[in-house]
Coordinates of C-alpha atoms in Angstrom, one line a residue:
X1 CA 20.3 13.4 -3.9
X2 CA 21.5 10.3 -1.2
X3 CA 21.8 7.8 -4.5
X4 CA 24.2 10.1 -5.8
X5 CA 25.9 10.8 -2.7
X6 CA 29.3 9.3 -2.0
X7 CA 29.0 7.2 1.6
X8 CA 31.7 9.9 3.1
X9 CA 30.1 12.7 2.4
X10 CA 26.8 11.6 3.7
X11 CA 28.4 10.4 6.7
X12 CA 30.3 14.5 7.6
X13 CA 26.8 16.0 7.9
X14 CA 24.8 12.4 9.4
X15 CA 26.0 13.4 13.0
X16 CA 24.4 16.9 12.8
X17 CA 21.2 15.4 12.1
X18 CA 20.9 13.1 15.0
X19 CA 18.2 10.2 15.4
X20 CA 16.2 12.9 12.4
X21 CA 15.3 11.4 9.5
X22 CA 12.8 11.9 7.1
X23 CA 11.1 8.7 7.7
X24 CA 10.6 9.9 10.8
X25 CA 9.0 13.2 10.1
X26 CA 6.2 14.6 10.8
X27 CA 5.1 14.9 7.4
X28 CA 6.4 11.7 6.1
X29 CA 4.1 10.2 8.5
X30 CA 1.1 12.1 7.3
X31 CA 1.7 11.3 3.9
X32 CA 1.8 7.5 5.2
X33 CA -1.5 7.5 6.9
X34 CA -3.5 9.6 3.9
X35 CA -2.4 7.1 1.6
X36 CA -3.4 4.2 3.8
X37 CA -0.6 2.3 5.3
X38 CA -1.7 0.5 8.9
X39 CA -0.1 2.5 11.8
X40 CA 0.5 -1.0 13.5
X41 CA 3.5 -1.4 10.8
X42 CA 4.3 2.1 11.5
X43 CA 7.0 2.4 14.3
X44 CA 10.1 4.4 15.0
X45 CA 13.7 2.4 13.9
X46 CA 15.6 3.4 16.7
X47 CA 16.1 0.1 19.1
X48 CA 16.3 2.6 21.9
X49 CA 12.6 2.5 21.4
X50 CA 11.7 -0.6 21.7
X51 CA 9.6 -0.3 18.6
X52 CA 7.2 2.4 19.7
X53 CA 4.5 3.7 17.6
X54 CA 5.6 6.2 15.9
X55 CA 2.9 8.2 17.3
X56 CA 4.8 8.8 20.7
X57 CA 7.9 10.6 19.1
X58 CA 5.4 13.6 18.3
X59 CA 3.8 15.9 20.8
X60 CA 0.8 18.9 20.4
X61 CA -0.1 19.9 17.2
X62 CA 1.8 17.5 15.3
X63 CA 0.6 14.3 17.1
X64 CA -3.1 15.4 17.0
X65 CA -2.6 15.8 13.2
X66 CA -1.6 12.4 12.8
X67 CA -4.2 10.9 15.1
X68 CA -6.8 13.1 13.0
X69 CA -5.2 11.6 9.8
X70 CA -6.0 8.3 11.0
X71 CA -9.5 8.3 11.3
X72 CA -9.6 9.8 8.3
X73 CA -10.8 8.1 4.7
X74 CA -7.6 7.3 3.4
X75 CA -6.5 7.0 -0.3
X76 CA -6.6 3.1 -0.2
X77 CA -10.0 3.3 1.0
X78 CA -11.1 6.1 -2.3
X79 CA -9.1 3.7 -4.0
X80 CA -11.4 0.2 -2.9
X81 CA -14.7 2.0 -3.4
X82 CA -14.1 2.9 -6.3
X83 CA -12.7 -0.2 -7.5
X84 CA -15.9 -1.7 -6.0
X85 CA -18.1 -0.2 -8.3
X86 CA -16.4 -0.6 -11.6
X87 CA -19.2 -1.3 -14.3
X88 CA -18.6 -5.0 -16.1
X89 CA -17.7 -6.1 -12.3
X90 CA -20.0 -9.2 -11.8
X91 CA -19.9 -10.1 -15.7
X92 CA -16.3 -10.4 -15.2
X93 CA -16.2 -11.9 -11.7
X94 CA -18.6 -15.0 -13.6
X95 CA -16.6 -15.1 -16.6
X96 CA -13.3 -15.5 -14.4
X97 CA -14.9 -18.2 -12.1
X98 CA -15.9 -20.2 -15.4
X99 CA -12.3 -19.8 -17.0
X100 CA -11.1 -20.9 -13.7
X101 CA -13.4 -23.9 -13.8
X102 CA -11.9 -25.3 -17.2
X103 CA -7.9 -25.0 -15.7
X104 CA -6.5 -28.3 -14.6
X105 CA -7.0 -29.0 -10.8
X106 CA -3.6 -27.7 -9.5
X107 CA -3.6 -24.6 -11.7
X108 CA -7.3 -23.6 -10.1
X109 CA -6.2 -24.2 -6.9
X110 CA -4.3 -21.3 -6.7
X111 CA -6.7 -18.9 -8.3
X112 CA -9.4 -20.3 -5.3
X113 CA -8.7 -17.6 -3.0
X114 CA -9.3 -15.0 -5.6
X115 CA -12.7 -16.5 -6.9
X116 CA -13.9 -17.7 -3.2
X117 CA -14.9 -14.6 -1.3
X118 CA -14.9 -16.8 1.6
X119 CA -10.9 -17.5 1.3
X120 CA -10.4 -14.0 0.4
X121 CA -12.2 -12.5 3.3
X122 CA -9.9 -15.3 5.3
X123 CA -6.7 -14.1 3.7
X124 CA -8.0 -10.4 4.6
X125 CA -8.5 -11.0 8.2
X126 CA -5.0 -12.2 8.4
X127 CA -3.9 -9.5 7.1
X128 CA -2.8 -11.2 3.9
X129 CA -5.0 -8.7 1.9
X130 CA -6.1 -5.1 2.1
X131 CA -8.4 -5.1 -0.8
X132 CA -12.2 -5.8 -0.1
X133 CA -13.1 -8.8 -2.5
X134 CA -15.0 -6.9 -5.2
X135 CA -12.0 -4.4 -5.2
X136 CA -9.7 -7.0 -5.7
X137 CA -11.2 -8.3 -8.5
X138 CA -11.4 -5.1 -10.3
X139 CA -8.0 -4.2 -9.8
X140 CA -7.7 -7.9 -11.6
X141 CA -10.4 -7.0 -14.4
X142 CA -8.7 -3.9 -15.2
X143 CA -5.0 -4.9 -15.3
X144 CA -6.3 -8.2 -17.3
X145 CA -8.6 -5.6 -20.0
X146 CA -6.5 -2.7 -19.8
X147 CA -6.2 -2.9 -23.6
X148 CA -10.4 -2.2 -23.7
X149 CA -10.9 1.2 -24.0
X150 CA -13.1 1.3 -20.7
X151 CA -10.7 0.3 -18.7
X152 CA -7.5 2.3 -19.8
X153 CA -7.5 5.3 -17.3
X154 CA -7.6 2.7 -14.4
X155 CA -5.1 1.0 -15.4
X156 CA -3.1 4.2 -15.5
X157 CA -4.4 5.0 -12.9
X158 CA -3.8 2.0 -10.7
X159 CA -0.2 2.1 -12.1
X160 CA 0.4 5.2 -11.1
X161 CA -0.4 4.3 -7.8
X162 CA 1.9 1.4 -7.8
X163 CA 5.1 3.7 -8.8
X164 CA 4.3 5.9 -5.7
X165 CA 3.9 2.7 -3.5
X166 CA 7.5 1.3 -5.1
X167 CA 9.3 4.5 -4.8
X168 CA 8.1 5.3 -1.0
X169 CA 9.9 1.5 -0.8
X170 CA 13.0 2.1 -2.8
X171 CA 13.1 5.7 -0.6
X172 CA 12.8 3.7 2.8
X173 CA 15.4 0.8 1.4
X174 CA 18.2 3.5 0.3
X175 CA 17.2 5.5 3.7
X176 CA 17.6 2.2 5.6
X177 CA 21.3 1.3 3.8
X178 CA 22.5 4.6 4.5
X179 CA 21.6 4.2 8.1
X180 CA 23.9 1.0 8.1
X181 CA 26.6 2.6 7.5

C-alpha cells in the first residue's frame, strides 16, 4: 500500500503514528529473530536512542517473547543443518576442489575461501559468513545442479527463502525513504 501511496497522503496520517512503525513492532521483531537475523544488527532508528537494542523499547510480555525467541533454533539454523546433510555433499565438495585446481592461478584464488574450510571458518568469525562450511557448499551444490532432479526442491526451496530475505529488504528500504521525507 506505501509504494502506491502519494508522499502527501502518507505524510497527513505519519504524525498520528508517532516514532511507531512497523519495523519497530513487536511482531516484526519476532519474525526477525525466528528467521535468524543477529540481534547485534537489530537496533531502534530513532537517534534519540543512541542506537539501543531494540530489546529496550519493549517491556513485560512482549520483551520476554523476544528474549525467548532468541535462544530459540532459528530458521537459518533449520536451514544450515539441513544444508549440512545434503546427500552427494563430500563427492561434490572433492569434485569442486579438483575443478578449482585446473582454473588459472588468479581465477582460483578467489574460489580459496570457499574450498579452504580454514578461510571460510576465518570469513565466518568475522562475520563475513553465516553459513557453516558444509552448508555453504550445499547451498553452492544445489544452486550449481539444480537442473538434477535431486536437487530441485532445494533449489526452490532455498529460492524461496531468498525472496523473503529480498522483500523484508525492499520493505525496510521503502519504510526507511518514507521516513526521509
Amino acid at each position: 500500500m506505501l509504494d502506491t501511496m502519494p508522499p502527501g497522503t502518507f505524510m497527513q496520517f505519519r504524525v498520528f503514528l508517532g516514532e511507531a512503525s512497523g519495523a519497530d513492532s513487536h511482531q516484526f521483531r519476532l519474525i526477525e529473530n525466528k528467521l535468524g537475523l543477529r540481534t547485534a544488527f537489530m537496533t531502534n532508528e530513532n537517534p534519540k536512542t543512541k542506537q539501543t537494542q531494540y530489546k529496550d523499547k519493549f517491556e513485560g510480555e512482549e520483551r520476554k517473547a523476544l528474549e525467548i525467541a532468541v535462544e530459540e533454533t532459528t530458521l537459518l539454523q533449520h536451514v544450515e543443518k539441513w544444508l549440512e546433510n545434503i546427500t552427494g555433499l563430500d563427492n561434490f565438495i572433492e569434485q569442486f576442489r579438483n575443478v578449482v585446481k585446473t582454473m588459472p592461478a588468479n581465477d582460483a584464488a578467489q574460489w580459496e575461501s570457499i574450498t579452504d574450510k580454514e578461510q571460510h571458518e576465518k570469513l565466518r568469525t568475522a562475520g563475513d559468513r553465516r553459513l557453516s562450511w558444509r552448508a555453504y557448499l550445499a547451498a553452492l551444490c544445489i544452486n550449481l545442479l539444480r537442473n538434477q532432479q535431486e536437487y530441485q526442491q532445494p533449489f526452490k526451496l532455498l529460492s524461496l527463502l531468498i525472496d523473503i530475505d529480498c522483500m523484508l529488504a525492499k520493505w525496510r528500504s521503502s519504510k526507511s525513504s518514507i521516513l526521509l521525507l
